[in-house]
Coordinates of C-alpha atoms in Angstrom, one line a residue:
X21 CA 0.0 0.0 0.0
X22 CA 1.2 3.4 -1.2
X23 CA 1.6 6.0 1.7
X24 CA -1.0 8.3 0.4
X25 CA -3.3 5.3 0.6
X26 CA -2.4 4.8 4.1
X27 CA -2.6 7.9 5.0
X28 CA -6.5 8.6 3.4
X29 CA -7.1 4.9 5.3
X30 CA -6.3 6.9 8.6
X31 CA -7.8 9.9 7.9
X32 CA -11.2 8.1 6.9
X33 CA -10.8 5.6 10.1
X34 CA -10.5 9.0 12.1
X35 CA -13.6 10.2 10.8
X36 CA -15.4 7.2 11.1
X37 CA -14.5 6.9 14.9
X38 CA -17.1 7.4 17.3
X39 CA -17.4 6.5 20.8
X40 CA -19.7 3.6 21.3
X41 CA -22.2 3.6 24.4
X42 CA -20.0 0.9 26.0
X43 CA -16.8 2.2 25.7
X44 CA -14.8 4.7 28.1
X45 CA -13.7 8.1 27.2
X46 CA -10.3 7.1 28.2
X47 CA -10.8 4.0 25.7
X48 CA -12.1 6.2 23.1
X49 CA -9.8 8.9 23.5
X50 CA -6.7 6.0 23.4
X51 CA -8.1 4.9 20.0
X52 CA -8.4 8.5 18.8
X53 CA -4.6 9.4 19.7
X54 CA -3.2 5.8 18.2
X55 CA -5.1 7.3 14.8
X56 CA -3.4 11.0 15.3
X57 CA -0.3 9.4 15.9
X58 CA -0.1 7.3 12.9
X59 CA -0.9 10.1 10.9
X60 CA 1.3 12.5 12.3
X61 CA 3.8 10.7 11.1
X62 CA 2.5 11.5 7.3
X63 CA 2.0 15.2 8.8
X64 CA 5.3 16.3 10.2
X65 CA 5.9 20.0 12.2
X66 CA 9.4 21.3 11.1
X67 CA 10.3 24.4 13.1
X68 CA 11.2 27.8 11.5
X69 CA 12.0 31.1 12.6
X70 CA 9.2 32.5 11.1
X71 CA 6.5 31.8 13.1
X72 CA 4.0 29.2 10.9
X73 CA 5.0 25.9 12.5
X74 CA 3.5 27.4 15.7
X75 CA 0.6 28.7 13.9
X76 CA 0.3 24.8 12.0
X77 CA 0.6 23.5 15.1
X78 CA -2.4 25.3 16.4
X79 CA -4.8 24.4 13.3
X80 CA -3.6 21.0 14.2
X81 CA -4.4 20.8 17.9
X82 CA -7.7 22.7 17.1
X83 CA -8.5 19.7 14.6
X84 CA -7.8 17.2 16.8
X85 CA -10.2 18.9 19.6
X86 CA -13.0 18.7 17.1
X87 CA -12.6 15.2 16.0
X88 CA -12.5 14.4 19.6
X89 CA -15.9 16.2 20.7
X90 CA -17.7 15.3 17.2
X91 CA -17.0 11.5 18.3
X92 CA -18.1 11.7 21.6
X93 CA -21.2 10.1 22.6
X94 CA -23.8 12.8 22.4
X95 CA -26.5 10.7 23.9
X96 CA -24.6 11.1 27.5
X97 CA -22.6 13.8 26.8
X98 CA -24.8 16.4 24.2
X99 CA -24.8 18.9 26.5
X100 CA -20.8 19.4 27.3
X101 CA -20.0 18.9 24.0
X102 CA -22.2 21.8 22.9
X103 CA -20.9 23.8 25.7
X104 CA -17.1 23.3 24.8
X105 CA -17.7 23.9 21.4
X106 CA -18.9 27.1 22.5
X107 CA -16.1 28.7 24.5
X108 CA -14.3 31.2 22.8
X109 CA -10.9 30.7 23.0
X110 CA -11.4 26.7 22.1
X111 CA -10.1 25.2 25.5
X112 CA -7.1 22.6 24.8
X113 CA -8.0 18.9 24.1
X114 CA -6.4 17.6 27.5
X115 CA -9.0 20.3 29.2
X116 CA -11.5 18.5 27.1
X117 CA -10.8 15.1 27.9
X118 CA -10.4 16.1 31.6
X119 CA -14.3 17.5 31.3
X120 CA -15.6 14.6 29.4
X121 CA -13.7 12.4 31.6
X122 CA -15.1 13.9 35.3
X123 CA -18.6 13.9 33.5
X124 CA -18.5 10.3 33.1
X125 CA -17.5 9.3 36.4
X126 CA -20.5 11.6 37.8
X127 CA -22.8 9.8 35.6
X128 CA -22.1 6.5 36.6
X129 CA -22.0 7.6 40.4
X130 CA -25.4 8.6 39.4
X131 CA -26.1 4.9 37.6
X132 CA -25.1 3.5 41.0
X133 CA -26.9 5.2 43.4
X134 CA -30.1 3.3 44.9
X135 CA -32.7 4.8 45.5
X136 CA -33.3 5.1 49.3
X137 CA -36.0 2.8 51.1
X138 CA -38.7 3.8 53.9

């Protein structure tokens, strides 16, 4: 297989994923950055004096925000996706992950909670 074959196979896998209701943000984020490191090998930043790699590098990391949040489940997590999406200036993808990550652990604290008995 050609590398510009490969690298259009990872760039459609990458847009294809999507975080399934049983899996973890942590698992779906691992899949995710196994898919942004294969191609960043395709996609190389060389630094220069003049200032684009930085700016590259910040089209980039915006990028890989979005294909995080538009994978995300929206069904349990609709509401902070639309709210990160919002935020002007776009908070970083670990910030993100962090949010995405807390929000899951309260929801399944809230899936095991029993209701109380009299």
């Amino acid at each position: 297989m050609s590398n510009g074959q490969h690298k259009q196979e990872l760039k459609h896998a990458l847009s294809e994923c999507k975080q399934t209701s049983t899996m973890s943000v942590a698992d779906y984020f691992g899949k995710l950055e196994k898919l942004w490191d294969d191609l960043a090998a395709f996609n190389p930043v060389l630094a220069c004096v003049c200032g684009m790699s930085k700016q590259f590098q910040q089209k980039l990391d915006e990028e890989i925000f979005l294909d995080f949040l538009y994978g995300i489940n929206r069904e349990h997590y609709g509401h902070l996706r639309s709210q990160l999406l919002a935020q002007d200036p776009t908070p970083s993808l670990d910030w993100a992950f962090k949010a995405t990550n807390k929000e899951e652990q309260l929801q399944k604290c809230d899936h095991q909670a029993t209701p109380m008995t009299l």
